[in-house]
Each structure stands twice: as C-alpha cells, then as structure tokens.
Short mmCIF file of C-alpha atoms in Angstrom, two decimals:
data_model
loop_
_atom_site.label_atom_id
_atom_site.label_comp_id
_atom_site.label_asym_id
_atom_site.label_seq_id
_atom_site.Cartn_x
_atom_site.Cartn_y
_atom_site.Cartn_z
CA MET A 1 0.00 0.00 0.00
CA SER A 2 1.79 3.02 1.18
CA LEU A 3 5.12 1.22 0.90
CA LEU A 4 5.32 2.01 -2.77
CA SER A 5 4.93 5.72 -2.19
CA PRO A 6 6.24 6.81 1.19
CA ARG A 7 5.34 10.42 0.78
CA PRO A 8 1.55 10.24 1.06
CA SER A 9 1.92 7.96 4.05
CA GLU A 10 4.30 10.40 5.59
CA ARG A 11 1.87 13.22 5.13
CA LEU A 12 -0.86 11.10 6.55
CA ARG A 13 1.23 10.16 9.56
CA LYS A 14 2.11 13.75 10.12
CA GLY A 15 -1.53 14.68 10.22
CA LEU A 16 -2.20 11.82 12.56
CA GLU A 17 0.54 12.80 14.90
CA GLN A 18 -0.55 16.38 15.04
CA ARG A 19 -3.84 15.20 16.43
CA LYS A 20 -2.87 12.27 18.58
CA GLY A 21 0.81 12.57 19.40
CA PRO A 22 3.58 10.18 18.41
CA LYS A 23 2.00 6.90 19.56
CA PRO A 24 0.43 5.68 16.34
CA LYS A 25 3.51 6.66 14.37
CA VAL A 26 5.81 4.31 16.23
CA ARG A 27 3.38 1.50 16.53
CA THR A 28 2.58 1.39 12.84
CA PRO A 29 6.10 0.42 11.72
CA ARG A 30 6.30 -2.22 14.43
CA GLU A 31 3.13 -3.83 13.17
CA ARG A 32 4.52 -3.88 9.70
CA LEU A 33 7.74 -5.29 10.98
CA ASN A 34 5.98 -8.15 12.71
CA ARG A 35 3.96 -8.96 9.68
CA ARG A 36 7.00 -9.17 7.42
CA GLY A 37 9.18 -10.85 9.99
CA SER A 38 12.31 -9.05 8.84
CA LEU A 39 14.45 -6.39 10.48
CA GLU A 40 15.23 -4.31 7.48
CA THR A 41 11.81 -3.92 6.02
CA LYS A 42 10.67 -1.18 8.33
CA PRO A 43 9.78 1.90 6.38
CA GLY A 44 11.10 5.18 7.70
CA GLY A 45 10.20 4.97 11.35
CA GLY A 46 9.04 8.50 11.44
CA GLY A 47 10.17 10.34 8.35
CA PRO A 48 11.79 13.67 8.97
CA LYS A 49 9.20 16.24 9.86
CA ARG A 50 9.62 19.81 8.75
CA THR A 51 8.56 21.12 12.12
CA TRP A 52 11.25 19.16 13.93
CA LEU A 53 13.85 20.20 11.41
CA ILE A 54 12.97 23.85 11.73
CA ALA A 55 12.65 23.64 15.49
CA LEU A 56 16.05 22.03 15.89
CA ILE A 57 17.73 24.46 13.50
CA LEU A 58 16.24 27.26 15.56
CA CYS A 59 17.61 25.49 18.63
CA CYS A 60 21.07 25.60 17.05
CA ALA A 61 20.70 29.28 16.31
CA THR A 62 19.58 29.86 19.89
CA LEU A 63 22.57 27.92 21.19
CA ALA A 64 24.94 29.94 19.03
CA THR A 65 23.36 33.15 20.22
CA LEU A 66 23.40 32.09 23.86
CA ASP A 67 27.06 31.15 23.51
CA GLN A 68 27.92 34.78 22.84
CA THR A 69 27.09 35.34 26.51
CA PRO A 70 28.44 33.31 29.46
CA VAL A 71 25.06 31.58 29.86
CA LEU A 72 26.32 28.30 28.43
CA GLU A 73 29.34 28.06 30.73
CA PRO A 74 27.53 25.95 33.36
CA ALA A 75 26.38 23.57 30.63
CA ARG A 76 29.92 23.34 29.27
CA ALA A 77 31.22 22.69 32.77
CA ALA A 78 28.61 20.02 33.41
CA VAL A 79 29.30 18.20 30.15
CA GLY A 80 33.01 18.50 30.86
CA GLU A 81 32.57 16.96 34.30
CA VAL A 82 30.96 13.92 32.72
CA ILE A 83 32.93 13.61 29.52
CA SER A 84 36.43 14.39 30.81
CA PRO A 85 36.80 11.24 32.93
CA LEU A 86 35.48 9.21 30.01
CA GLU A 87 38.02 10.82 27.71
CA THR A 88 40.81 10.16 30.16
CA GLY A 89 39.75 6.55 30.54
CA ALA A 90 39.39 6.05 26.82
CA ALA A 91 42.79 7.55 26.14
CA LEU A 92 44.29 5.30 28.82
CA VAL A 93 42.67 2.15 27.46
CA ALA A 94 43.47 3.07 23.88
CA ARG A 95 47.13 3.85 24.50
CA PRO A 96 48.36 0.53 23.01
CA PHE A 97 46.32 1.30 19.90
CA THR A 98 47.25 4.93 19.62
CA ASP A 99 50.85 3.77 19.31
CA ILE A 100 49.95 1.92 16.12
CA PRO A 101 50.85 4.78 13.74
CA GLU A 102 54.43 4.51 15.01
CA TRP A 103 54.61 0.96 13.70
CA PHE A 104 54.48 2.34 10.22
CA ASP A 105 57.66 4.37 10.58
CA THR A 106 59.89 3.14 7.79
CA ARG A 107 63.57 2.34 8.13
CA ASP A 108 64.35 5.41 6.06
CA ASP A 109 62.37 7.57 8.45
CA LEU A 110 64.22 6.16 11.40
CA ARG A 111 67.57 6.50 9.63
CA ASP A 112 66.76 10.12 8.82
CA ARG A 113 65.90 10.70 12.42
CA VAL A 114 69.13 9.09 13.61
CA ALA A 115 71.14 11.23 11.20
CA LYS A 116 69.37 14.35 12.35
CA LEU A 117 69.89 13.49 15.99
CA GLU A 118 73.56 12.71 15.41
CA ALA A 119 74.06 16.06 13.72
CA GLU A 120 72.31 17.81 16.57
CA ASN A 121 74.37 15.84 19.04
CA SER A 122 77.67 16.85 17.51
CA THR A 123 76.59 20.46 17.34
CA LEU A 124 75.71 20.41 20.99
CA ARG A 125 78.94 18.63 21.90
CA ARG A 126 80.97 21.25 20.06
CA GLN A 127 79.08 23.97 21.88
CA VAL A 128 79.85 22.31 25.19
CA GLU A 129 83.51 22.00 24.29
CA VAL A 130 83.95 25.67 23.46
CA THR A 131 81.85 26.82 26.36
CA ASP A 132 84.77 26.90 28.78
CA TYR A 133 86.90 28.87 26.35
CA GLY A 134 84.05 31.25 25.68
CA ARG A 135 83.44 31.67 29.36
CA ALA A 136 87.15 32.38 30.01
CA LYS A 137 87.17 34.94 27.21
CA LEU A 138 84.10 36.59 28.59
CA ALA A 139 85.71 36.70 32.02
CA GLU A 140 88.77 38.39 30.52
CA TYR A 141 86.70 40.97 28.72
CA GLU A 142 84.83 41.57 31.91
CA SER A 143 88.04 41.95 33.86
CA ILE A 144 89.27 44.49 31.29
CA THR A 145 86.02 46.36 31.69
CA ARG A 146 86.40 46.21 35.43
CA ALA A 147 90.00 47.39 35.17
CA ALA A 148 88.90 50.38 33.15
CA GLU A 149 86.40 51.13 35.87
CA ASP A 150 88.89 50.59 38.70
CA LEU A 151 91.73 52.53 37.13
CA GLY A 152 89.65 55.31 35.69
CA TYR A 153 91.12 55.19 32.20
CA SER A 154 89.53 54.62 28.83
CA MET A 155 90.70 51.43 27.19
CA VAL A 156 90.66 49.79 23.81
CA PRO A 157 90.32 46.02 24.09
CA ALA A 158 92.66 43.91 22.00
CA ARG A 159 93.82 40.35 21.75
CA VAL A 160 97.35 39.04 21.77
CA THR A 161 98.01 37.43 18.40
CA ALA A 162 101.76 36.64 18.49
CA TYR A 163 104.61 36.22 20.95
CA GLY A 164 108.09 37.33 19.99
CA PRO A 165 110.52 34.42 19.82
CA ALA A 166 112.79 33.92 22.82
CA GLN A 167 116.01 33.91 20.73
CA THR A 168 115.56 37.59 19.95
CA PHE A 169 115.92 38.23 23.70
CA ARG A 170 113.17 40.78 23.47
CA ARG A 171 109.94 40.06 25.26
CA THR A 172 107.34 41.42 22.90
CA VAL A 173 103.87 40.45 21.80
CA THR A 174 101.66 41.59 18.96
CA ILE A 175 98.12 42.72 19.60
CA ASP A 176 95.38 42.96 16.97
CA ALA A 177 94.59 46.62 17.45
CA GLY A 178 96.56 49.37 15.71
CA SER A 179 96.44 53.02 14.83
CA ALA A 180 92.97 52.58 13.36
CA ALA A 181 91.80 51.66 16.85
CA GLY A 182 93.32 54.82 18.26
CA ILE A 183 96.52 53.24 19.59
CA ARG A 184 99.78 55.22 19.54
CA SER A 185 103.24 54.17 20.64
CA ASP A 186 104.17 54.39 24.33
CA MET A 187 100.67 53.70 25.52
CA SER A 188 100.24 51.42 28.53
CA VAL A 189 98.88 47.92 28.06
CA VAL A 190 97.10 46.21 30.93
CA THR A 191 94.97 43.20 31.74
CA GLY A 192 92.44 42.94 34.50
CA ASP A 193 95.28 41.84 36.78
CA GLY A 194 97.76 44.59 36.17
CA LEU A 195 100.37 46.16 33.92
CA VAL A 196 101.51 44.21 30.88
CA GLY A 197 103.80 46.62 29.07
CA ARG A 198 103.81 49.49 26.66
CA VAL A 199 103.25 49.89 22.96
CA LEU A 200 106.50 50.04 21.03
CA ARG A 201 105.32 50.67 17.51
CA VAL A 202 102.03 50.67 15.69
CA THR A 203 100.77 49.63 12.28
CA LYS A 204 97.29 50.35 11.06
CA THR A 205 95.85 47.11 12.40
CA SER A 206 98.36 45.83 14.92
CA ALA A 207 100.76 46.99 17.56
CA THR A 208 103.89 45.59 19.14
CA VAL A 209 103.93 45.60 22.91
CA LEU A 210 107.10 45.51 25.02
CA LEU A 211 106.38 43.44 28.11
CA ILE A 212 107.61 44.75 31.45
CA VAL A 213 109.56 41.51 31.95
CA ASP A 214 111.80 42.43 29.03
CA ALA A 215 115.35 43.00 30.14
CA ALA A 216 115.35 46.48 28.62
CA SER A 217 112.08 47.54 30.19
CA VAL A 218 112.15 50.09 32.96
CA VAL A 219 109.00 51.21 34.72
CA GLY A 220 108.70 53.75 37.46
CA GLY A 221 107.24 51.90 40.47
CA ARG A 222 105.99 52.96 43.88
CA VAL A 223 105.79 50.62 46.82
CA GLY A 224 102.69 50.50 48.93
CA GLY A 225 100.86 52.96 46.88
CA GLU A 226 97.68 51.92 48.57
CA ASP A 227 98.97 52.96 51.97
CA ARG A 228 96.93 51.33 54.69
CA SER A 229 98.68 52.05 57.99
CA GLY A 230 100.34 55.30 57.03
CA LYS A 231 103.76 53.84 57.86
CA LYS A 232 104.72 53.30 54.29
CA SER A 233 105.64 56.47 52.62
CA GLY A 234 105.36 55.17 49.08
CA GLN A 235 109.02 54.73 48.22
CA VAL A 236 109.73 55.01 44.54
CA GLY A 237 112.14 53.09 42.38
CA MET A 238 112.67 51.52 39.00
CA VAL A 239 111.09 48.19 38.07
CA ARG A 240 113.28 46.27 35.64
CA GLY A 241 112.52 43.10 33.81
CA SER A 242 114.73 40.06 33.94
CA GLY A 243 114.12 38.86 30.42
CA VAL A 244 112.36 35.64 31.30
CA VAL A 245 108.63 35.13 30.94
CA ALA A 246 108.00 32.48 33.54
CA GLY A 247 109.37 31.48 36.93
CA SER A 248 110.22 33.56 39.99
CA GLY A 249 112.04 36.84 40.14
CA LEU A 250 110.71 38.18 36.89
CA LEU A 251 110.97 41.78 38.01
CA THR A 252 113.28 43.65 40.32
CA LEU A 253 112.65 46.99 41.99
CA ASP A 254 115.62 49.25 42.66
CA LEU A 255 114.61 51.70 45.34
CA VAL A 256 115.89 55.24 45.30
CA ASP A 257 115.99 55.47 49.09
CA ARG A 258 118.13 52.64 50.32
CA SER A 259 117.40 53.19 53.98
CA THR A 260 113.95 51.68 53.83
CA ALA A 261 113.26 48.07 53.03
CA PRO A 262 109.91 47.13 51.51
CA LEU A 263 107.96 44.44 53.29
CA LYS A 264 106.96 41.19 51.73
CA GLY A 265 103.53 41.39 50.17
CA ASP A 266 103.67 45.12 49.50
CA THR A 267 101.99 46.20 46.31
CA VAL A 268 104.00 47.94 43.61
CA ILE A 269 102.17 50.30 41.30
CA THR A 270 103.31 52.57 38.52
CA TRP A 271 104.01 56.21 39.10
CA GLY A 272 103.64 58.94 36.62
CA ASP A 273 101.44 61.91 36.03
CA GLY A 274 98.36 60.05 34.88
CA ARG A 275 98.29 61.48 31.37
CA ALA A 276 101.74 61.08 30.03
CA ALA A 277 103.16 58.09 28.27
CA PRO A 278 104.86 55.68 28.56
CA TYR A 279 103.18 54.56 31.75
CA VAL A 280 100.14 56.11 33.35
CA SER A 281 100.17 56.15 37.11
CA GLY A 282 98.34 53.81 39.45
CA LEU A 283 98.53 50.62 37.42
CA PRO A 284 99.29 47.60 39.65
CA ILE A 285 102.51 45.83 38.70
CA GLY A 286 103.04 43.12 41.27
CA GLU A 287 103.88 42.42 44.86
CA VAL A 288 107.14 42.25 46.75
CA THR A 289 108.38 38.73 47.46
CA ASP A 290 111.68 39.62 49.17
CA SER A 291 114.23 42.37 49.30
CA PHE A 292 117.98 42.62 49.68
CA GLU A 293 120.58 45.35 49.95
CA SER A 294 123.30 45.69 47.41
CA VAL A 295 126.37 47.09 49.16
CA ARG A 296 128.22 47.79 45.96
CA ASP A 297 125.44 49.82 44.42
CA SER A 298 124.43 51.24 47.79
CA SER A 299 120.86 50.52 46.89
CA GLN A 300 117.94 48.51 48.11
CA THR A 301 116.53 45.92 45.68
CA ALA A 302 113.27 44.02 45.93
CA ARG A 303 112.07 41.08 43.88
CA ILE A 304 108.62 41.62 42.45
CA LYS A 305 106.14 38.94 41.45
CA PRO A 306 104.00 40.43 38.68
CA TYR A 307 100.26 40.14 38.90
CA VAL A 308 99.99 39.36 35.23
CA ASP A 309 100.68 35.83 33.99
CA PHE A 310 102.80 36.59 30.94
CA GLY A 311 102.60 33.01 29.74
CA SER A 312 98.90 33.16 28.98
CA LEU A 313 98.12 36.63 27.74
CA ASP A 314 94.96 36.79 25.69
CA VAL A 315 92.71 39.79 26.07
CA VAL A 316 94.47 43.00 27.01
CA GLY A 317 93.45 46.61 27.18
CA VAL A 318 95.36 49.56 25.84
CA VAL A 319 95.00 52.69 27.94
CA VAL A 320 93.99 55.53 25.63
CA PRO A 321 93.14 59.15 26.37
CA GLY A 322 89.47 59.87 26.81
CA GLY A 323 87.66 60.75 23.58
CA THR A 324 89.91 58.64 21.40
CA MET A 325 88.46 57.85 17.99
CA SER A 326 88.56 54.11 17.45
CA ASP A 327 87.30 51.63 14.88
CA ARG A 328 86.21 49.37 17.70
CA ALA A 329 84.42 49.78 20.98
CA VAL A 330 86.21 51.82 23.61
CA ILE A 331 85.64 50.92 27.24
CA THR A 332 85.01 54.11 29.14
CA PRO A 333 86.03 54.61 32.77
CA GLU A 334 82.39 54.15 33.62
CA GLY A 335 82.66 50.57 32.39
CA GLU A 336 80.55 51.20 29.34
CA LEU A 337 81.24 50.51 25.71
CA ARG A 338 81.34 53.45 23.41
CA MET B 1 14.57 13.77 23.12
CA SER B 2 15.02 10.38 21.46
CA GLN B 3 14.24 8.94 24.86
CA MET B 4 10.83 10.56 24.79
CA GLU B 5 10.18 9.14 21.41
CA GLY B 6 11.09 5.71 22.63
CA ARG B 7 8.96 5.78 25.70
CA ALA B 8 5.95 6.15 23.42
CA SER B 9 6.08 2.47 22.51
CA SER B 10 7.14 -0.51 24.60
CA ALA B 11 10.26 -1.27 26.65
CA ALA B 12 12.35 -2.42 23.69
CA PRO B 13 12.43 1.00 21.99
CA VAL B 14 13.61 2.51 25.25
CA LEU B 15 16.46 0.04 25.18
CA ARG B 16 17.33 0.79 21.60
CA ASN B 17 17.28 4.50 22.24
CA VAL B 18 19.61 3.95 25.17
CA LEU B 19 21.81 1.96 22.82
CA VAL B 20 21.88 4.83 20.33
CA GLY B 21 22.61 7.28 23.14
CA MET B 22 25.50 5.14 24.33
CA LEU B 23 26.81 4.84 20.79
CA VAL B 24 26.74 8.63 20.46
CA VAL B 25 28.55 9.17 23.77
CA ILE B 26 31.16 6.53 22.93
CA ALA B 27 31.69 8.04 19.48
CA VAL B 28 32.09 11.55 20.91
CA VAL B 29 34.51 10.36 23.60
CA LEU B 30 36.57 8.36 21.12
CA GLN B 31 36.56 11.22 18.63
CA LEU B 32 37.90 13.59 21.25
CA SER B 33 40.37 11.34 23.04
CA VAL B 34 41.57 8.49 20.84
CA ALA B 35 41.06 9.73 17.28
CA PRO B 36 43.67 12.52 17.53
CA ALA B 37 46.35 9.80 17.69
CA PHE B 38 45.36 8.82 14.17
CA ALA B 39 44.99 12.34 12.86
CA ILE B 40 46.14 13.22 9.35
CA ARG B 41 47.60 16.71 9.43
CA GLY B 42 45.63 17.30 12.60
CA ILE B 43 42.31 16.26 11.06
CA THR B 44 40.56 13.50 12.96
CA PRO B 45 37.85 11.19 11.65
CA ASP B 46 34.32 12.31 12.53
CA LEU B 47 33.10 9.28 14.43
CA ALA B 48 30.03 11.06 15.76
CA LEU B 49 29.05 11.96 12.22
CA LEU B 50 29.29 8.32 11.17
CA VAL B 51 27.13 7.23 14.09
CA VAL B 52 24.50 9.82 13.19
CA LEU B 53 24.64 8.58 9.61
CA ALA B 54 24.17 4.99 10.69
CA VAL B 55 21.23 5.91 12.89
CA ALA B 56 19.63 7.92 10.10
CA LEU B 57 20.19 5.09 7.59
CA SER B 58 18.62 2.46 9.79
CA ARG B 59 15.94 4.49 11.54
CA GLY B 60 15.06 7.27 9.18
CA GLY B 61 15.24 11.01 9.10
CA GLN B 62 13.39 11.79 12.30
CA ALA B 63 15.72 9.71 14.45
CA GLY B 64 18.72 10.96 12.47
CA LEU B 65 17.61 14.54 13.02
CA VAL B 66 17.30 14.17 16.78
CA THR B 67 20.41 12.01 17.19
CA GLY B 68 22.38 14.45 15.08
CA PHE B 69 21.27 17.36 17.19
CA ALA B 70 22.06 15.55 20.44
CA ALA B 71 25.49 14.36 19.26
CA GLY B 72 26.23 17.83 17.91
CA VAL B 73 25.34 19.54 21.19
CA LEU B 74 27.54 17.05 23.02
CA LEU B 75 30.43 17.76 20.65
CA ASP B 76 29.84 21.49 21.05
CA LEU B 77 29.98 21.35 24.83
CA ALA B 78 32.53 18.57 25.52
CA PRO B 79 35.78 19.81 27.01
CA PRO B 80 38.30 20.73 24.32
CA ALA B 81 35.59 22.50 22.31
CA ASP B 82 35.83 26.26 22.38
CA HIS B 83 33.86 27.14 19.29
CA THR B 84 30.42 28.68 19.37
CA ALA B 85 27.96 26.06 20.57
CA GLY B 86 25.41 24.95 18.02
CA ARG B 87 27.76 24.63 15.06
CA TRP B 88 28.22 20.87 15.28
CA ALA B 89 24.58 20.52 16.32
CA LEU B 90 23.45 22.26 13.15
CA ALA B 91 25.88 20.31 10.98
CA LEU B 92 24.98 16.90 12.39
CA LEU B 93 21.23 17.45 12.41
CA ILE B 94 21.38 18.37 8.74
CA VAL B 95 23.48 15.25 8.18
CA GLY B 96 20.86 13.15 9.98
CA TYR B 97 18.10 14.75 7.97
CA VAL B 98 19.78 14.29 4.60
CA ALA B 99 20.80 10.71 5.34
CA GLY B 100 17.26 9.95 6.45
CA ARG B 101 15.89 11.33 3.19
CA VAL B 102 18.36 9.26 1.20
CA ARG B 103 17.32 6.18 3.10
CA GLU B 104 13.63 6.75 2.50
CA GLY B 105 14.30 7.35 -1.17
CA SER B 106 16.45 4.28 -1.57
CA VAL B 107 14.21 2.05 0.53
CA GLY B 108 11.20 3.07 -1.47
CA GLU B 109 13.05 2.53 -4.71
CA SER B 110 14.42 -0.86 -3.78
CA ARG B 111 11.02 -1.91 -2.53
CA SER B 112 9.47 -0.91 -5.83
CA HIS B 113 12.09 -3.03 -7.60
CA GLY B 114 11.35 -5.92 -5.30
CA GLY B 115 14.61 -5.43 -3.36
CA GLN B 116 15.18 -6.08 0.29
CA GLY B 117 14.54 -2.53 1.39
CA ARG B 118 18.03 -1.98 2.78
CA PRO B 119 20.20 0.75 1.26
CA ASN B 120 22.90 -0.99 -0.77
CA ALA B 121 26.62 -0.41 -0.37
CA THR B 122 26.95 2.09 -3.20
CA THR B 123 24.12 4.18 -1.81
CA VAL B 124 25.64 4.05 1.65
CA MET B 125 29.05 5.18 0.42
CA ALA B 126 27.49 7.94 -1.68
CA THR B 127 25.49 9.02 1.35
CA VAL B 128 28.59 8.95 3.56
CA SER B 129 30.58 11.12 1.19
CA THR B 130 27.72 13.54 0.62
CA CYS B 131 26.83 13.81 4.28
CA ALA B 132 30.44 14.06 5.43
CA PHE B 133 30.94 16.87 2.95
CA ILE B 134 27.73 18.58 3.99
CA GLY B 135 28.45 18.18 7.71
CA VAL B 136 32.07 19.30 7.66
CA SER B 137 31.22 22.13 5.26
CA ILE B 138 28.38 23.40 7.42
CA PHE B 139 30.67 23.33 10.44
CA ALA B 140 33.45 25.08 8.55
CA VAL B 141 31.25 27.65 6.85
CA SER B 142 29.42 28.47 10.07
CA GLY B 143 32.86 29.02 11.60
CA LEU B 144 33.68 31.30 8.70
CA ILE B 145 30.47 33.27 9.21
CA LEU B 146 31.15 33.58 12.93
CA GLY B 147 34.76 34.54 12.23
CA GLU B 148 36.24 31.47 13.92
CA ALA B 149 37.72 29.61 10.96
CA PRO B 150 40.53 30.50 8.55
CA LEU B 151 39.77 31.02 4.88
CA THR B 152 41.61 27.92 3.62
CA LEU B 153 38.73 25.54 4.23
CA LEU B 154 38.79 23.32 1.19
CA PRO B 155 41.86 21.13 1.93
CA THR B 156 40.62 20.52 5.47
CA VAL B 157 37.14 19.62 4.29
CA ALA B 158 38.56 17.37 1.55
CA ILE B 159 40.86 15.47 3.92
CA SER B 160 38.07 15.16 6.46
CA VAL B 161 35.63 13.74 3.91
CA GLY B 162 38.32 11.38 2.62
CA TYR B 163 39.06 10.13 6.10
CA ASP B 164 35.37 9.58 6.84
CA LEU B 165 34.99 7.68 3.57
CA LEU B 166 37.98 5.55 4.52
CA LEU B 167 36.43 4.61 7.84
CA ALA B 168 32.88 4.22 6.60
CA PRO B 169 33.25 0.67 5.14
CA LEU B 170 34.69 -0.45 8.49
CA LEU B 171 32.30 1.30 10.83
CA ILE B 172 28.97 1.71 9.06
CA PRO B 173 28.17 -2.05 8.65
CA ALA B 174 29.08 -2.66 12.30
CA LEU B 175 26.96 0.28 13.42
CA LEU B 176 24.03 -0.76 11.24
CA TRP B 177 24.27 -4.27 12.64
CA LEU B 178 24.40 -2.97 16.21
CA ILE B 179 21.45 -0.63 15.75
CA GLY B 180 19.53 -3.36 13.93
CA LYS B 181 20.27 -5.67 16.84
CA GLY B 182 18.81 -3.08 19.18
CA ASP B 183 15.74 -2.71 17.00
CA SER B 184 14.89 -6.40 16.92
#
C-alpha cells in the first residue's frame, strides 16, 4: 500500500501525529515489521518532519546566540565533568592502539631521524667543548672592563696574536689593534690583573707591545701605593725586567731610598702623572716577594712577582686618552662601551 | 529527546534508544580522546558523524535529526571544544536529515524493484561522502560566518571527507548491525 509511495503515508502520519501525538507513528512500523518478519523492512520509522527540522535548526541558532554570553558556561562545565573522565579513561585504554601509527615508521624515516639526531648531538657537543673557552674569554673581557672602571682610564680592548721568539731576547707580543683603533706608541697595556707593558710601535691594524719583563724595560714603580697604615711612605724606584717570561724573580725593583726596606707582600704600582706616556700612574705591577741590599750599588733591591701571567696573555686593554676615535668599541672609565 | 520518542512504545524501543545514546557518547569520547592519535595533518575522523549517519540510515530522518542534534550539542559542549555552541549541532542534524531522506528514497526505490529494502553499499558510500561533505562544510562555513575559521577551508574539508569515507566501510556495517540488533 503506502510502501510504494512513502510520501503520502508520511503526510498522513504527520496529520495523525498532530492530532494524537507520536504513539500511532511508532506502533505502525512495528506492526509492519511483525507482519513481514524481517528487520530491514521497516519503512522510515518517522520520516523527517519539517517542524522538527525547523525547530532544531532554531535550537542551534539559539545555542549559538546564547554562547555569545556566558550563559552556556555551566552547561559546558557540566558536560566537561561527565565527559572528561570518560576521555581520560578512553585515552588510557586506547594507548596501546594509539601507538599503532608509530609501527608504520619506515627504516628510512628512522635512519633520517638518527642522522638528524647525530648532527644535533655533535653540534651540541661542540658547543659544550667551546663553552669553557668562551666563558674564560668573557671573564677576561669583563676583567678588562672592570680594570677600566677601577683605574679610571679609557681602554681599547685587543687580543694578543703573536709572541716574539725567545732567541731575539726581546719580550714582545703583537696585539690585533693598531692606529685605526686609536693606539699610539708608548701607551700602557694592561689586563684585569695589572700592567703588561707598553706599545713600542704601531701599524694600522696591529701593535707591538714591550712586556715589562723584558730585560730592557724600565718602569717607574711605587711601593705600597695603597697605603693602609700610614707607615709606608710610598718609596719610589725603578722596576726592571729580567728577560724571562715564567718562573720567579721576573721583576726587580731598585729603590731610590736605600734606607727603607719594603715588606713582603707590599703592592708595587706605577708612578707617573696620569696622562703622560709611557706609563700612566696607578697601574698595579706586582707584589714584593723579598728584598735585599746591594752594598756595591748602595741601593735597596726588591724582587717583584708580577700580577699578570705573561705566559697566557689573551685579552688586554690599551689605555687611551678619553675621547679617542677608534674603529672598535672603547671601554670608558664608567665601564661602558662606546 | 530520542528517549521521549522511545517511551511512546514498549520497553524495547527505550532500550534501543539507550543503545543509540550510548553509541553517540562513545563516538564523541573516542573522537575527542583516541582519534587525535590517528589524525592526518591534525584532522581526525568524525566518528560522531558516522554514528549519526548509521542511525539515520537504519531508523530514518526523524531519528537521524534528533540524534544528530544531540550528538552535535555534546560535541559542542565537551571539554576541548571552544567554538560557538550549536555549530556541530546544526551540521549533524542536517546530516541526519539528509541521510534519512536518502534512506527513505532508496528504501522506497528498492522496494518498488522488489529489493530487500536496505540501502545498498553504493548508496551508503554515496550518502557517507555527501553527508560528510555537507556536515564538515556546514561546520566550517558556520565558523567562517562567525569569524572562527581561517579562509583555507577546502583542503581541510577534503581530507576530512576522505578520512570519513575511509572509515565508513569499516564502521557503518558494524553500526548498522548494532542498531539493527537493538531494533529487533
């Protein structure tokens, strides 16, 4: 009957339902089902009704509108309270199955990944290896900056690039800053620890530095410049190098006044007028290790242990007058880069 | 709402409506928790959509409509969702409606040709692809209208429909069997 043309029956059912509610609608297909004795032969158990469609679409619109305000938050929270544990449980139970996509990783994929990881590994290892060097360099730059602050001079940072050979019997090094960096001859060269030497001659991009341990180097030195007890009067003398770079007794101090003997541990600093080359005043040189009197010369001599380790010079600073034009950063007495 | 419809007849329909409700909840939970592990470029299969389709194919448009709406509201409100509520509800109720119409058409046709009255495989696959496209498109376009979706919709929709089609031969027969079991 109506099986051949579902539409009239649908219309009929709709009319029925409007009068009597859904009961006859549901019962009718069940009767048909029983008669045919098959599961699949039920005709549309309630074909889609326009009113329902429109009503539910309006429901959606209402939901969307309501969601513009916080009205739906309680509903979201409630659904979340119920669904979240289910989701957690499902994810937990399904974990063995969710790993399945990994089974399909090909050997090439894995090999690629290994190669990538190895490359990353070596990069990281190299970084670790140079970290100590980088940290030491940073510390030296920082000490130069600090020295500029402590001493109150402007400095141009530079790095030692070459040591003069020992067979020349001159203790010189080359630094990588020259006249372009504002360096002139006779300028003082320091590290964060103390005085290194003075600039002998300058090219555009490099300078030769005479170390204070050179046998021909003479520096005006003052003992106990940082007078603590007032007893030391700041005796002056000449600091001479011994010509060797390492070991003890690198420097000797010949005092002008032979009646006073410097004490062990006294600090020796440079003396000068603060502006003039070769050596600006107040740069620490070293400390007194012992002293002896030379009867023949009628003078007092002290052995000085320099603060600077001349065997491992790397970053040094060249003391320049304030306002020097330089092709590289100049560390100002305030510890800033200019 | 499907509960109400069920209560109208005897105890068995109540049971089968409970079954459908459970199927919907399970599909939504799996879609939100397990399916992302199998996502293709972040696009997960729409299990809830397939369940709605199966319900509509075996029960007709009215049931599909209501199930679609219920499943959609659940998807709209379940935890990770942050989009405007009602988008999935709209999409899935339209899916249920369309699939129900297809079923009525095909059932009537097969009956008139003396067939068994069950939508055949080709019809089911055509329905799945059409409805998946319609559902995902409605969701995407409504997002576009509400300013929640980016403009590059088509690849997402295409992958989504493809994924649903891929899963349909596995899931739809099982779902139809399950729902049929509940109906008997």
